[in-house]
CSV table of C-alpha atoms in Angstrom, one decimal:
chain,number,residue,atom,x,y,z
A,1,MET,CA,108.3,19.8,-223.1
A,2,ASN,CA,111.4,17.6,-223.4
A,3,GLU,CA,111.2,13.8,-223.8
A,4,MET,CA,111.6,13.1,-220.1
A,5,GLU,CA,108.9,15.6,-219.1
A,6,LYS,CA,106.7,14.3,-221.8
A,7,GLN,CA,107.0,10.7,-220.5
A,8,VAL,CA,106.3,11.8,-216.8
A,9,TYR,CA,103.3,13.8,-218.0
A,10,PHE,CA,102.0,10.9,-220.1
A,11,ASP,CA,102.5,8.4,-217.3
A,12,LYS,CA,100.3,10.5,-215.1
A,13,TYR,CA,97.7,10.7,-217.7
A,14,ASN,CA,97.8,6.9,-218.2
A,15,ARG,CA,97.4,6.3,-214.5
A,16,GLN,CA,94.2,8.5,-214.6
A,17,LEU,CA,93.0,6.6,-217.7
A,18,HIS,CA,93.5,3.2,-215.9
A,19,ILE,CA,91.3,4.4,-213.0
A,20,LEU,CA,88.7,5.9,-215.2
A,21,GLY,CA,88.8,2.9,-217.6
A,22,LYS,CA,88.2,0.4,-214.8
A,23,VAL,CA,85.4,2.4,-213.3
A,24,LEU,CA,83.8,2.9,-216.8
A,25,LEU,CA,84.0,-0.8,-217.5
A,26,ALA,CA,82.8,-2.0,-214.1
A,27,VAL,CA,79.8,0.4,-214.0
A,28,SER,CA,78.8,-0.5,-217.6
A,29,PHE,CA,79.1,-4.2,-216.9
A,30,ILE,CA,77.0,-4.0,-213.8
A,31,ALA,CA,74.4,-1.9,-215.7
A,32,MET,CA,74.3,-4.4,-218.6
A,33,ILE,CA,74.0,-7.4,-216.2
A,34,GLY,CA,71.4,-5.4,-214.3
A,35,PHE,CA,69.3,-5.1,-217.5
A,36,SER,CA,68.5,-8.8,-217.4
A,37,PHE,CA,67.5,-8.7,-213.7
A,38,VAL,CA,65.4,-5.5,-214.0
A,39,ALA,CA,63.6,-7.1,-217.1
A,40,GLY,CA,63.1,-10.1,-214.9
A,41,ILE,CA,61.5,-8.0,-212.1
A,42,ILE,CA,59.3,-6.1,-214.5
A,43,PHE,CA,58.0,-9.2,-216.2
A,44,ASN,CA,58.2,-11.5,-213.1
A,45,ALA,CA,60.5,-13.8,-215.0
A,46,MET,CA,63.9,-13.8,-213.3
A,47,PRO,CA,66.8,-15.5,-215.1
A,48,ASP,CA,67.1,-19.2,-214.5
A,49,LEU,CA,70.3,-20.0,-212.7
A,50,GLY,CA,70.7,-23.6,-214.1
A,51,GLY,CA,70.0,-22.4,-217.7
A,52,PHE,CA,72.4,-19.5,-217.1
A,53,LEU,CA,75.3,-21.7,-215.9
A,54,SER,CA,74.8,-24.3,-218.5
A,55,GLY,CA,74.6,-21.7,-221.3
A,56,LEU,CA,77.6,-19.8,-219.9
A,57,LEU,CA,79.6,-23.1,-219.8
A,58,ASN,CA,78.9,-23.7,-223.5
A,59,VAL,CA,79.6,-20.1,-224.5
A,60,GLY,CA,82.7,-19.8,-222.3
A,61,ILE,CA,84.4,-22.7,-223.9
A,62,ILE,CA,84.3,-20.9,-227.2
A,63,TYR,CA,84.4,-17.2,-226.4
A,64,TYR,CA,86.7,-16.9,-223.4
A,65,PRO,CA,89.7,-18.3,-225.3
A,66,VAL,CA,88.8,-15.9,-228.1
A,67,ALA,CA,88.6,-13.0,-225.6
A,68,ILE,CA,92.1,-13.9,-224.3
A,69,VAL,CA,93.6,-14.0,-227.8
A,70,GLU,CA,91.9,-10.7,-228.7
A,71,PHE,CA,93.1,-9.1,-225.5
A,72,LEU,CA,96.7,-10.2,-226.0
A,73,VAL,CA,96.9,-9.2,-229.7
A,74,TYR,CA,94.8,-6.0,-229.7
A,75,ALA,CA,95.6,-4.3,-226.4
A,76,PRO,CA,99.2,-3.4,-227.3
A,77,MET,CA,97.9,-1.9,-230.6
A,78,LEU,CA,95.3,0.2,-228.9
A,79,GLY,CA,97.1,1.4,-225.9
A,80,VAL,CA,95.4,2.3,-222.5
A,81,GLY,CA,92.5,4.5,-223.4
A,82,GLY,CA,91.8,2.8,-226.8
A,83,SER,CA,91.7,-0.7,-225.1
A,84,TYR,CA,89.2,0.3,-222.4
A,85,LEU,CA,87.0,2.0,-224.9
A,86,ALA,CA,87.3,-0.7,-227.6
A,87,PHE,CA,86.7,-3.6,-225.3
A,88,LEU,CA,83.7,-1.7,-223.9
A,89,THR,CA,82.0,-0.7,-227.2
A,90,GLY,CA,82.7,-4.0,-229.0
A,91,ASN,CA,82.6,-4.6,-232.7
A,92,LEU,CA,86.4,-5.1,-232.4
A,93,THR,CA,87.5,-7.0,-235.5
A,94,ASN,CA,84.8,-5.6,-237.9
A,95,LEU,CA,85.2,-1.9,-236.9
A,96,LYS,CA,87.4,-0.7,-234.1
A,97,ILE,CA,90.7,-2.4,-234.9
A,98,PRO,CA,90.6,-1.5,-238.7
A,99,CYS,CA,89.6,2.0,-237.6
A,100,ALA,CA,92.5,2.5,-235.2
A,101,MET,CA,94.9,1.0,-237.6
A,102,SER,CA,93.8,3.3,-240.4
A,103,ALA,CA,94.1,6.3,-238.0
A,104,ARG,CA,97.7,5.2,-237.1
A,105,GLU,CA,98.6,4.9,-240.8
A,106,LEU,CA,97.2,8.3,-241.6
A,107,SER,CA,98.9,10.0,-238.7
A,108,GLY,CA,102.2,8.2,-239.1
A,109,VAL,CA,102.7,7.5,-235.3
A,110,LYS,CA,104.8,4.6,-234.0
A,111,PRO,CA,103.3,1.9,-231.8
A,112,GLY,CA,104.3,2.0,-228.1
A,113,THR,CA,104.7,5.8,-228.2
A,114,PRO,CA,102.4,8.4,-226.3
A,115,GLU,CA,101.4,9.8,-229.7
A,116,ASN,CA,100.1,6.5,-230.8
A,117,GLU,CA,98.1,6.2,-227.6
A,118,VAL,CA,96.5,9.6,-228.2
A,119,ILE,CA,95.7,8.8,-231.8
A,120,SER,CA,94.3,5.4,-230.9
A,121,THR,CA,92.0,6.8,-228.1
A,122,LEU,CA,90.8,9.6,-230.4
A,123,SER,CA,90.0,7.1,-233.2
A,124,ILE,CA,88.2,4.6,-231.0
A,125,ALA,CA,86.2,7.3,-229.1
A,126,SER,CA,85.1,9.0,-232.3
A,127,SER,CA,84.2,5.7,-233.9
A,128,ALA,CA,82.2,4.6,-230.8
A,129,ILE,CA,80.3,7.9,-230.7
A,130,VAL,CA,79.4,7.7,-234.4
A,131,THR,CA,78.2,4.1,-234.1
A,132,THR,CA,76.0,4.9,-231.1
A,133,ILE,CA,74.4,7.8,-232.9
A,134,ILE,CA,73.7,5.8,-236.0
A,135,LEU,CA,72.2,2.9,-234.1
A,136,ALA,CA,70.2,5.1,-231.9
A,137,ALA,CA,68.8,7.0,-235.0
A,138,GLY,CA,68.2,3.6,-236.8
A,139,VAL,CA,66.4,2.1,-233.8
A,140,LEU,CA,64.1,5.1,-233.5
A,141,LEU,CA,63.3,4.9,-237.2
A,142,MET,CA,62.8,1.2,-236.9
A,143,THR,CA,60.1,1.4,-234.2
A,144,PRO,CA,57.2,2.0,-236.6
A,145,LEU,CA,58.3,-1.1,-238.5
A,146,GLN,CA,57.6,-3.3,-235.4
A,147,PRO,CA,54.1,-4.4,-236.5
A,148,VAL,CA,55.4,-5.4,-239.8
A,149,LEU,CA,58.2,-7.4,-238.3
A,150,SER,CA,55.9,-9.2,-236.0
A,151,ALA,CA,53.3,-10.2,-238.6
A,152,PRO,CA,52.8,-14.0,-238.9
A,153,VAL,CA,53.9,-14.1,-242.5
A,154,MET,CA,57.3,-12.7,-241.4
A,155,GLN,CA,57.9,-15.4,-238.8
A,156,PRO,CA,59.8,-17.9,-241.0
A,157,ALA,CA,62.5,-15.1,-241.3
A,158,PHE,CA,63.0,-14.8,-237.6
A,159,ASN,CA,62.7,-18.5,-237.0
A,160,ASN,CA,65.7,-19.0,-239.3
A,161,VAL,CA,68.0,-16.1,-238.3
A,162,VAL,CA,70.6,-18.5,-237.0
A,163,PRO,CA,70.8,-20.6,-240.2
A,164,ALA,CA,71.1,-17.3,-242.1
A,165,LEU,CA,74.0,-16.2,-240.0
A,166,PHE,CA,75.9,-19.5,-240.2
A,167,GLY,CA,75.3,-19.8,-244.0
A,168,ALA,CA,76.9,-16.3,-244.6
A,169,PHE,CA,79.5,-16.6,-241.8
A,170,GLY,CA,80.3,-20.2,-242.8
A,171,LEU,CA,81.1,-19.3,-246.4
A,172,LYS,CA,83.3,-16.5,-245.3
A,173,TYR,CA,85.3,-18.7,-243.0
A,174,TYR,CA,85.4,-21.7,-245.3
A,175,LEU,CA,86.9,-19.6,-248.0
A,176,LYS,CA,89.6,-18.5,-245.5
A,177,SER,CA,90.8,-22.0,-245.2
A,178,PRO,CA,89.0,-24.9,-246.9
A,179,LYS,CA,91.9,-27.2,-245.9
A,180,ILE,CA,90.8,-26.9,-242.3
A,181,ALA,CA,87.1,-27.2,-243.1
A,182,VAL,CA,86.7,-30.2,-245.4
A,183,VAL,CA,87.4,-33.2,-243.1
A,184,PRO,CA,85.4,-31.9,-240.1
A,185,PHE,CA,82.6,-31.0,-242.4
A,186,ILE,CA,82.3,-34.5,-243.9
A,187,ILE,CA,82.6,-36.1,-240.5
A,188,MET,CA,80.1,-33.9,-238.8
A,189,THR,CA,77.6,-34.1,-241.6
A,190,LEU,CA,77.8,-37.9,-241.6
A,191,LEU,CA,77.3,-37.9,-237.8
A,192,CYS,CA,74.3,-35.6,-238.0
A,193,ILE,CA,72.7,-37.7,-240.7
A,194,PHE,CA,73.3,-41.1,-239.0
A,195,VAL,CA,73.2,-40.1,-235.3
A,196,PRO,CA,70.2,-37.8,-234.8
A,197,ALA,CA,71.2,-37.1,-231.2
A,198,VAL,CA,74.2,-35.1,-232.6
A,199,GLN,CA,72.0,-33.2,-235.0
A,200,SER,CA,69.7,-32.0,-232.2
A,201,ASN,CA,72.5,-31.1,-229.8
A,202,THR,CA,74.4,-28.5,-231.8
A,203,SER,CA,75.8,-26.7,-228.8
A,204,ILE,CA,77.6,-29.9,-227.7
A,205,ALA,CA,78.6,-30.8,-231.3
A,206,ILE,CA,80.5,-27.5,-231.5
A,207,ILE,CA,83.1,-28.9,-229.1
A,208,PRO,CA,84.3,-31.9,-231.2
A,209,ALA,CA,83.9,-29.9,-234.4
A,210,GLY,CA,86.0,-27.0,-233.0
A,211,LEU,CA,88.7,-29.3,-231.6
A,212,MET,CA,89.0,-31.2,-234.9
A,213,CYS,CA,89.4,-27.9,-236.8
A,214,ILE,CA,92.0,-26.5,-234.3
A,215,GLY,CA,93.9,-29.8,-234.4
A,216,ILE,CA,93.9,-29.8,-238.2
A,217,GLY,CA,94.8,-26.1,-238.3
A,218,ALA,CA,97.8,-26.7,-235.9
A,219,PHE,CA,98.9,-29.7,-237.9
A,220,LEU,CA,98.8,-27.9,-241.3
A,221,ASP,CA,100.5,-24.9,-239.8
A,222,LYS,CA,103.3,-27.1,-238.4
A,223,LYS,CA,103.7,-28.7,-241.8
A,224,GLY,CA,103.8,-25.2,-243.4
A,225,LYS,CA,100.8,-26.0,-245.6
A,226,LEU,CA,98.4,-23.4,-244.3
A,227,GLY,CA,99.8,-20.0,-245.4
A,228,ASP,CA,98.3,-16.8,-244.0
A,229,LEU,CA,94.7,-16.8,-243.0
B,1,MET,CA,51.0,-9.0,-223.3
B,2,ASP,CA,52.7,-11.2,-225.9
B,3,TYR,CA,56.5,-12.0,-226.0
B,4,LEU,CA,57.4,-9.4,-228.7
B,5,SER,CA,55.5,-6.6,-226.9
B,6,GLN,CA,57.3,-7.5,-223.7
B,7,VAL,CA,60.8,-7.5,-225.2
B,8,ASN,CA,60.0,-4.2,-226.9
B,9,ALA,CA,58.6,-2.6,-223.8
B,10,PRO,CA,59.3,1.2,-223.4
B,11,THR,CA,61.0,0.6,-220.0
B,12,LEU,CA,63.6,-1.6,-221.7
B,13,TYR,CA,64.2,1.2,-224.3
B,14,LEU,CA,64.7,3.6,-221.4
B,15,MET,CA,67.2,1.4,-219.7
B,16,VAL,CA,69.2,0.8,-222.8
B,17,GLY,CA,69.1,4.5,-223.6
B,18,ALA,CA,70.4,5.4,-220.1
B,19,ILE,CA,73.3,2.8,-220.4
B,20,LEU,CA,74.3,4.0,-223.9
B,21,THR,CA,74.1,7.7,-222.8
B,22,PHE,CA,76.5,6.9,-220.0
B,23,VAL,CA,78.9,5.1,-222.3
B,24,THR,CA,78.7,7.9,-224.9
B,25,VAL,CA,79.4,10.6,-222.4
B,26,MET,CA,82.4,8.7,-221.2
B,27,CYS,CA,83.6,8.3,-224.8
B,28,VAL,CA,83.3,12.1,-225.3
B,29,PHE,CA,85.3,12.6,-222.1
B,30,PHE,CA,88.1,10.2,-223.3
B,31,LEU,CA,88.1,12.1,-226.6
B,32,VAL,CA,88.4,15.5,-225.1
B,33,ARG,CA,91.0,14.4,-222.5
B,34,SER,CA,93.2,12.7,-225.1
B,35,TYR,CA,92.9,15.7,-227.5
B,36,LYS,CA,94.1,18.0,-224.8
B,37,VAL,CA,97.0,15.6,-223.8
B,38,GLY,CA,97.9,15.4,-227.5
B,39,ILE,CA,98.2,19.2,-227.6
B,40,ALA,CA,100.2,19.2,-224.3
B,41,ILE,CA,102.8,16.7,-225.6
B,42,GLY,CA,103.3,18.8,-228.8
B,43,MET,CA,101.2,17.0,-231.3
B,44,ASP,CA,99.9,18.9,-234.3
B,45,LYS,CA,96.2,20.1,-233.9
B,46,ALA,CA,95.5,19.4,-237.5
B,47,VAL,CA,96.7,15.7,-237.1
B,48,LEU,CA,94.4,15.3,-234.1
B,49,LYS,CA,91.4,16.8,-235.9
B,50,LYS,CA,92.1,14.7,-239.0
B,51,THR,CA,92.1,11.6,-236.9
B,52,ILE,CA,88.7,12.4,-235.4
B,53,ARG,CA,87.2,13.3,-238.8
B,54,ASN,CA,88.6,10.2,-240.6
B,55,SER,CA,87.6,7.8,-237.8
B,56,ALA,CA,84.1,9.2,-237.8
B,57,ILE,CA,83.9,8.8,-241.6
B,58,PHE,CA,85.5,5.4,-241.6
B,59,THR,CA,82.8,4.3,-239.1
B,60,ILE,CA,79.7,5.3,-241.0
B,61,LEU,CA,79.4,2.4,-243.4
B,62,PRO,CA,80.2,-0.4,-241.0
B,63,SER,CA,77.8,1.1,-238.5
B,64,VAL,CA,75.0,1.0,-241.1
B,65,GLY,CA,76.0,-2.7,-241.5
B,66,ILE,CA,75.7,-3.2,-237.7
B,67,LEU,CA,72.3,-1.5,-237.8
B,68,VAL,CA,71.1,-4.0,-240.4
B,69,GLY,CA,72.3,-6.6,-237.8
B,70,VAL,CA,70.2,-4.9,-235.1
B,71,LEU,CA,67.2,-5.3,-237.4
B,72,ALA,CA,67.8,-9.0,-238.0
B,73,LEU,CA,68.3,-9.6,-234.3
B,74,SER,CA,65.4,-7.5,-233.1
B,75,GLY,CA,62.8,-9.7,-234.7
B,76,VAL,CA,63.8,-12.5,-232.2
B,77,LEU,CA,65.2,-10.6,-229.2
B,78,GLY,CA,63.4,-7.3,-229.4
B,79,ALA,CA,64.9,-4.0,-230.4
B,80,PRO,CA,66.2,-2.8,-227.0
B,81,LEU,CA,68.4,-5.8,-226.2
B,82,SER,CA,69.6,-6.0,-229.8
B,83,TRP,CA,70.4,-2.3,-229.7
B,84,MET,CA,72.3,-2.6,-226.5
B,85,ARG,CA,74.2,-5.7,-227.4
B,86,LEU,CA,75.4,-4.3,-230.8
B,87,SER,CA,76.2,-0.9,-229.3
B,88,VAL,CA,78.2,-2.1,-226.2
B,89,VAL,CA,80.7,-5.0,-226.3
B,90,GLY,CA,78.9,-7.1,-228.9
B,91,ALA,CA,79.1,-8.2,-232.5
B,92,LEU,CA,76.4,-9.7,-234.6
B,93,GLN,CA,78.0,-13.2,-235.1
B,94,TYR,CA,78.6,-13.5,-231.4
B,95,GLU,CA,75.2,-12.4,-230.2
B,96,LEU,CA,73.2,-14.7,-232.4
B,97,ASN,CA,75.3,-17.7,-231.7
B,98,VAL,CA,75.4,-17.2,-228.0
B,99,ALA,CA,71.6,-16.5,-227.9
B,100,ASP,CA,71.1,-19.8,-229.7
B,101,ILE,CA,73.4,-21.7,-227.4
B,102,ALA,CA,71.7,-20.3,-224.4
B,103,ALA,CA,68.3,-21.1,-225.8
B,104,LYS,CA,69.3,-24.7,-226.2
B,105,ALA,CA,70.8,-24.8,-222.7
B,106,LEU,CA,67.3,-23.8,-221.5
B,107,GLY,CA,65.8,-26.7,-223.3
B,108,LEU,CA,64.4,-24.8,-226.2
B,109,LYS,CA,64.5,-26.5,-229.5
B,110,GLU,CA,66.3,-23.6,-231.1
B,111,LEU,CA,66.4,-19.8,-231.0
B,112,ALA,CA,63.2,-19.0,-232.8
B,113,LEU,CA,60.2,-16.9,-232.1
B,114,GLU,CA,57.9,-19.8,-231.8
B,115,TYR,CA,59.8,-21.2,-228.8
B,116,LEU,CA,60.8,-18.1,-227.0
B,117,THR,CA,59.2,-16.9,-223.7
B,118,ILE,CA,60.0,-13.9,-221.5
B,119,GLU,CA,61.6,-16.3,-218.9
B,120,ALA,CA,63.9,-17.6,-221.6
B,121,TYR,CA,64.6,-14.0,-222.8
B,122,THR,CA,65.9,-12.8,-219.4
B,123,THR,CA,68.3,-15.8,-219.1
B,124,ILE,CA,69.5,-15.6,-222.7
B,125,SER,CA,70.2,-11.9,-222.3
B,126,LEU,CA,72.2,-12.6,-219.1
B,127,VAL,CA,74.3,-15.4,-220.9
B,128,MET,CA,74.9,-13.0,-223.8
B,129,THR,CA,76.2,-10.3,-221.5
B,130,VAL,CA,78.3,-12.4,-219.2
B,131,GLY,CA,79.6,-14.5,-222.0
B,132,ILE,CA,81.2,-11.6,-223.8
B,133,LEU,CA,82.8,-9.9,-220.8
B,134,GLY,CA,86.1,-11.8,-221.1
B,135,GLY,CA,88.0,-9.1,-222.9
B,136,GLY,CA,86.6,-6.4,-220.6
B,137,LEU,CA,87.4,-8.3,-217.5
B,138,LEU,CA,90.9,-8.8,-218.7
B,139,CYS,CA,91.2,-5.0,-219.3
B,140,ILE,CA,90.1,-4.4,-215.7
B,141,PHE,CA,92.4,-6.8,-214.1
B,142,MET,CA,95.4,-7.2,-216.4
B,143,LEU,CA,95.6,-4.2,-218.8
B,144,GLY,CA,98.0,-2.1,-216.7
B,145,ARG,CA,100.5,-5.0,-216.1
B,146,TYR,CA,100.3,-6.3,-219.6
B,147,LEU,CA,100.9,-3.0,-221.3
B,148,LYS,CA,103.8,-2.2,-219.0
B,149,ARG,CA,105.7,-4.8,-220.8
B,150,PHE,CA,105.4,-2.7,-224.0
B,151,SER,CA,105.3,0.9,-222.9
B,152,ASN,CA,108.2,0.8,-220.4
B,153,LYS,CA,110.5,-0.7,-223.2
B,154,PRO,CA,109.9,1.7,-226.1
B,155,LYS,CA,113.1,0.5,-227.8
B,156,LYS,CA,111.9,-3.1,-227.7
B,157,ALA,CA,108.5,-2.2,-228.9
B,158,GLU,CA,109.9,-0.2,-231.8
B,159,SER,CA,112.3,-2.9,-232.8
B,160,ALA,CA,109.5,-5.4,-232.6
B,161,GLU,CA,107.6,-3.2,-235.1
B,162,SER,CA,110.3,-2.7,-237.6
B,163,ALA,CA,112.6,-5.7,-237.3
B,164,PRO,CA,111.9,-9.1,-238.7
B,165,ASP,CA,110.6,-10.2,-235.3
B,166,ALA,CA,110.0,-13.8,-236.2
B,167,PRO,CA,109.0,-15.2,-232.8
B,168,LYS,CA,106.3,-12.5,-232.2
B,169,LYS,CA,104.9,-12.9,-235.6
B,170,LYS,CA,104.7,-16.6,-235.3
B,171,LYS,CA,102.9,-16.4,-231.9
B,172,SER,CA,100.2,-14.1,-233.2
B,173,ASN,CA,99.8,-16.3,-236.3
B,174,LEU,CA,99.1,-19.3,-234.2
B,175,GLY,CA,96.5,-17.5,-232.2
B,176,ASN,CA,94.9,-16.3,-235.4
B,177,ILE,CA,94.8,-19.9,-236.8
B,178,ALA,CA,93.2,-21.2,-233.6
B,179,MET,CA,90.6,-18.5,-233.8
B,180,VAL,CA,89.8,-19.1,-237.5
B,181,ALA,CA,89.8,-22.8,-236.9
B,182,MET,CA,87.4,-22.5,-234.0
B,183,PHE,CA,85.0,-20.5,-236.0
B,184,ILE,CA,85.2,-23.0,-238.9
B,185,GLY,CA,84.3,-25.6,-236.3
B,186,LEU,CA,81.4,-23.6,-235.0
B,187,CYS,CA,80.0,-23.1,-238.5
B,188,THR,CA,80.5,-26.8,-239.4
B,189,ALA,CA,78.5,-27.9,-236.3
B,190,TYR,CA,75.6,-25.8,-237.3
B,191,ILE,CA,75.6,-26.3,-241.1
B,192,SER,CA,76.0,-30.1,-240.7
B,193,SER,CA,73.1,-30.1,-238.3
B,194,TYR,CA,70.9,-28.4,-241.0
B,195,ILE,CA,71.9,-31.1,-243.5
B,196,GLY,CA,71.2,-33.8,-240.9
B,197,GLY,CA,67.9,-32.3,-240.0
B,198,PHE,CA,66.8,-32.2,-243.7
B,199,ALA,CA,68.1,-35.7,-244.4
B,200,ASN,CA,66.1,-37.1,-241.4
B,201,ASP,CA,63.0,-35.1,-242.1
B,202,THR,CA,62.6,-33.4,-245.5
B,203,SER,CA,59.8,-31.2,-244.2
B,204,ASN,CA,62.6,-29.6,-242.1
B,205,TYR,CA,64.0,-27.8,-245.1
B,206,LEU,CA,63.9,-24.2,-244.2
B,207,PRO,CA,67.1,-24.0,-242.1
B,208,LEU,CA,69.1,-25.7,-244.8
B,209,LEU,CA,67.5,-23.5,-247.5
B,210,THR,CA,68.1,-20.3,-245.5
B,211,ALA,CA,71.8,-21.3,-244.8
B,212,GLY,CA,72.3,-22.2,-248.5
B,213,VAL,CA,70.8,-18.9,-249.8
B,214,ALA,CA,72.9,-16.9,-247.2
B,215,ALA,CA,76.1,-18.8,-248.4
B,216,ALA,CA,75.2,-18.2,-252.1
B,217,VAL,CA,74.6,-14.5,-251.6
B,218,MET,CA,77.7,-14.2,-249.5
B,219,ALA,CA,79.7,-15.8,-252.3
B,220,VAL,CA,78.3,-13.2,-254.8
B,221,PHE,CA,79.2,-10.4,-252.3
B,222,THR,CA,82.7,-11.8,-251.8
B,223,LEU,CA,83.3,-11.7,-255.6
B,224,LEU,CA,81.7,-8.2,-255.9
B,225,SER,CA,83.6,-6.8,-253.0
B,226,LYS,CA,86.9,-7.4,-254.8
B,227,LYS,CA,85.8,-4.4,-256.9
B,228,LEU,CA,83.4,-2.7,-254.5
B,229,LYS,CA,85.4,-2.5,-251.3
B,230,TRP,CA,82.5,-0.9,-249.3
B,231,LEU,CA,80.4,-4.0,-249.7
B,232,GLU,CA,82.5,-5.7,-247.1
B,233,ASN,CA,80.8,-3.6,-244.5
B,234,PHE,CA,77.4,-5.2,-245.3
B,235,ASP,CA,78.1,-8.6,-246.6
B,236,VAL,CA,77.2,-10.7,-243.6
B,237,ALA,CA,74.2,-8.6,-242.6
B,238,LEU,CA,72.8,-8.3,-246.1
B,239,SER,CA,73.3,-12.0,-247.0
B,240,MET,CA,71.4,-12.8,-243.8
B,241,LEU,CA,68.5,-10.4,-244.6
B,242,ILE,CA,68.2,-11.8,-248.2
B,243,ALA,CA,68.3,-15.4,-246.9
B,244,MET,CA,65.6,-14.6,-244.2
B,245,ALA,CA,63.5,-13.1,-247.0
B,246,SER,CA,63.9,-16.2,-249.0
B,247,ALA,CA,62.7,-18.3,-245.9
B,248,VAL,CA,59.5,-16.1,-245.9
B,249,LEU,CA,59.0,-16.6,-249.6
B,250,ALA,CA,59.6,-20.4,-249.4
B,251,ALA,CA,57.3,-20.9,-246.5
B,252,TYR,CA,54.6,-18.8,-248.3
B,253,ILE,CA,55.0,-20.8,-251.6
B,254,PHE,CA,55.4,-24.4,-250.2
């Protein structure tokens, strides 16, 4: 197969992948959204529209810009098949991207080539299958632990799962760039101590804290004082 | 039927099992199809097999880390939803944060077992799902057009990879800074709220203590992972579990 034939063959394959990928994502998303409604029907507790919209607004402000950046940066690395699979199966930054990059390094293919697309799709698909198998096995093994997990003595653990996340996650990000963190941290802490309304409305406090950090980050970057993150 | 029994109901396991089976079958299909295409365009079989094998091995440790995350999440949101969220689209840091934001939007004090009801659960699960679909929706509506800019101009793509490519690099760096800054802001809002909560009422010490222990353990893991690279796969999830255990211990002692 010469280069021309290869490109024609590969374009046809990519067109099929686009159709299949769109169907795969659409069906999966409908099924995932359906989960909440079926649970609502089973337990006679349908999702609350007001709460949903209000929650989505707060979540969307943070996560939709993240999704756009991730899409713009990662999609060209992953190619057609790899993108559909990676954006469906998630765990992008902590697993799928490093996995695909490592596969590319090992195989020595160049980005933007059909070979890279094949390697990327193989890598993401294998990774997703392995994760699904490990999680399924783990969840089955975990089932006998349910009575232990729901014992009253264990409740402080699950009442504090969010602080545990932000303690660990916070340190990781603060170490990435203490210069961005220090001023917003002082301001937000003082606000939370002296204005209790701020302390009890964390989901709103995220907005000024995030904007402050982005502003400081952009300023430091412009001044060339940030370095690589 | 109490909340935890409801969110761990066998029907929910079956639904999640069905969704994940569908996704896995499709992954297998993509895998087989791209393997055949690789052969057809003249790629070496050994390279393709090596890619599959190495990617599978590469995935094992991070997946165990993700499983630990499922364990942490399942005590609040039940195993089926946690299993689904971390198998499809999700990531641990996203799920917990979004679940907490959704819980507060519903008027709950926080995402904690003592406040959760099955009504809140269905709404929270919907916010968690819809809130993370951004990347997937962009793939559905934009991927073809966006990738055309790269795949139809291989020379440009190649030169972008090998040449100094200053403008491209700068662009992705700014995006990266904005993302890191946004997450720093997110963590700052929460951590300062724990400090404020404790300063205003010292009996409210558990969130600050838990966050503090998680940060301390994370600091140790960060130091250790310079020598033990594999620890990076577990650092967040294990720091969380140790901090949660410390909350149980502190509540028991004090």
